[in-house]
Short mmCIF file of C-alpha atoms in Angstrom, two decimals:
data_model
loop_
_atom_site.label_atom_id
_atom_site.label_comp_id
_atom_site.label_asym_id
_atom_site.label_seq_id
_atom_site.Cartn_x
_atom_site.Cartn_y
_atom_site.Cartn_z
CA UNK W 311 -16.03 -6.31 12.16
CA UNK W 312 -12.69 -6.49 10.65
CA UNK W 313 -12.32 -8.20 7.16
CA UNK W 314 -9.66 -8.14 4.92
CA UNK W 315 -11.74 -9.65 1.70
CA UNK W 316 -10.79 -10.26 -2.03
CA UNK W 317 -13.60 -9.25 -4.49
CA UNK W 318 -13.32 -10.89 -8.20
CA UNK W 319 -15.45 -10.05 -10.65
CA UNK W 320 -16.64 -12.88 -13.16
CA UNK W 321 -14.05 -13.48 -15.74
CA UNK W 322 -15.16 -13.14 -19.49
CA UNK W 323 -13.01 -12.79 -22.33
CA UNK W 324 -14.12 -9.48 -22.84
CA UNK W 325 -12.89 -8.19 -19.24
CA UNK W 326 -10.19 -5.92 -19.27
CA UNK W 327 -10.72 -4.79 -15.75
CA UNK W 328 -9.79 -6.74 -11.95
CA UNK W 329 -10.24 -5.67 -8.56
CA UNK W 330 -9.32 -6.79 -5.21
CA UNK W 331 -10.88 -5.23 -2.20
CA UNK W 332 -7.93 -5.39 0.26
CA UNK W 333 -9.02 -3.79 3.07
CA UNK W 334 -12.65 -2.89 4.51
CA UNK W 335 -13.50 -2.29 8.28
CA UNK W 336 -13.17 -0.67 11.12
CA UNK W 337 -10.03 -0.94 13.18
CA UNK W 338 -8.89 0.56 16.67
CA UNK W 339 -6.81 3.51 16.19
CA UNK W 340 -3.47 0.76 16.82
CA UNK W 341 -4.90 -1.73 14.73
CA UNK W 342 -5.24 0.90 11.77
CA UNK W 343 -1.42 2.03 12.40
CA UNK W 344 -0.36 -1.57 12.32
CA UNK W 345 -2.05 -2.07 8.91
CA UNK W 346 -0.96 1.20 7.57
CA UNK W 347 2.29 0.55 8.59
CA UNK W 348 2.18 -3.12 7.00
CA UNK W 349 1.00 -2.39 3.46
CA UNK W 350 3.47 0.65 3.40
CA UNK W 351 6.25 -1.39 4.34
CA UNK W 352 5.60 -4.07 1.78
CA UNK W 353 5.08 -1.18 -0.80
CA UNK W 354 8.63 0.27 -0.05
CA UNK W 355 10.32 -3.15 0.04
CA UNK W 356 8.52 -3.96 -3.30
CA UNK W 357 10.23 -0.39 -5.18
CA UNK W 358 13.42 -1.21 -3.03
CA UNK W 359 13.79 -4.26 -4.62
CA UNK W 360 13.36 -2.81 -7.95
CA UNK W 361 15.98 -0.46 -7.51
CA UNK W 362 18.51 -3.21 -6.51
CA UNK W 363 17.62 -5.16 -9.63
CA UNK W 364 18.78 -2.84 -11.55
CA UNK W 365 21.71 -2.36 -10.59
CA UNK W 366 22.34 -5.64 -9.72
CA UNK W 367 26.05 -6.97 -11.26
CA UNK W 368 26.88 -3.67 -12.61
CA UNK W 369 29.65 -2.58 -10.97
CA UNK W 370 29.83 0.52 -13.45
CA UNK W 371 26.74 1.73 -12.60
CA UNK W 372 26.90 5.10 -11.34
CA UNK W 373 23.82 3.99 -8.46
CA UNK W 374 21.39 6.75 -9.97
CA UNK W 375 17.80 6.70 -9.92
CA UNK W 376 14.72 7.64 -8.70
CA UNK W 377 13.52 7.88 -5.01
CA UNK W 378 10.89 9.93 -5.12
CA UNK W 379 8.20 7.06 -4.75
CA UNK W 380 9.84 5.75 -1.89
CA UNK W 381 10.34 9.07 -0.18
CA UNK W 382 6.85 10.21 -1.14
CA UNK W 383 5.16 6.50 0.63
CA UNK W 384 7.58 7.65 4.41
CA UNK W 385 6.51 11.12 4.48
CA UNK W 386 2.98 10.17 3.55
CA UNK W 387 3.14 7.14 6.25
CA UNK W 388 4.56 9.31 8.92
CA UNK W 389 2.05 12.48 8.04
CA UNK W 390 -0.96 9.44 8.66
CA UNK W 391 0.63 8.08 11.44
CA UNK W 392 0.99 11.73 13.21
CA UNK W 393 -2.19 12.09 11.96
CA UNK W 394 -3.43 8.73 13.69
CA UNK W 395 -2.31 9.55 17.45
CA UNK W 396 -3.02 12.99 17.46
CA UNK W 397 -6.64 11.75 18.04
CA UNK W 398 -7.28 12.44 21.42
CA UNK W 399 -9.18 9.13 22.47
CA UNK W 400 -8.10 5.13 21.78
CA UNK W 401 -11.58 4.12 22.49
CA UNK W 402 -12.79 5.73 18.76
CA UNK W 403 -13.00 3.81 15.37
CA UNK W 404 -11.36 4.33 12.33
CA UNK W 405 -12.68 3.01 9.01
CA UNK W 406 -10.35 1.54 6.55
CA UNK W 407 -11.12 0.67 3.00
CA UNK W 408 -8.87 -0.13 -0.20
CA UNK W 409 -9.70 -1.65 -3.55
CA UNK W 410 -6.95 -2.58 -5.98
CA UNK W 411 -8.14 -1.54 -9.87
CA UNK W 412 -6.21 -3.53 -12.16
CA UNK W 413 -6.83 -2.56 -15.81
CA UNK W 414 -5.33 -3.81 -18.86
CA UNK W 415 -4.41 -1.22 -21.26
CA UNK W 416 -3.97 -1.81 -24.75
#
């Protein structure tokens, strides 16, 4: 059964830690490659965007930064993906599970 849940845990004033259970089932192998490639894309578009704000109105800005992150996400996506139809068969399952920790730090 596919389910794609959201998991709270009981608020208290105390509670310094969240979680959200994203993902949790088992897919066909094109199902999991369509998810995989979903949440990756939304992940890059998310650190795209962040790059664009800042440098956003600048025109003196020399267009430096970082692009490891985003680099690191496509050449982990395509090394699952590769990974994902090598598999010989269609007909097999493939079990998919994330949980989002959020944790406030102080």
């Amino acid at each position: 059964m596919n389910t794609f849940t959201v998991e709270k845990k009981k608020k208290t004033s105390k509670n310094t830690n969240q979680q959200l259970k994203l993902i949790d089932g088992t897919f066909t192998k094109r199902e999991a490659i369509n998810i995989i490639n979903n949440v990756v894309d939304v992940k890059l578009n998310f650190h795209k965007l962040q790059r664009l704000s800042k440098t956003e109105g600048n025109i003196n800005d020399a267009c430096e930064y970082d692009n490891s992150r985003i680099a690191e996400l496509i050449d982990e996506r395509a090394d699952l993906k590769s990974f994902l139809k090598a598999l010989k068969t269609n007909d097999c399952n493939i079990k998919i599970s994330s949980t989002i920790h959020v944790t406030i730090e102080e």
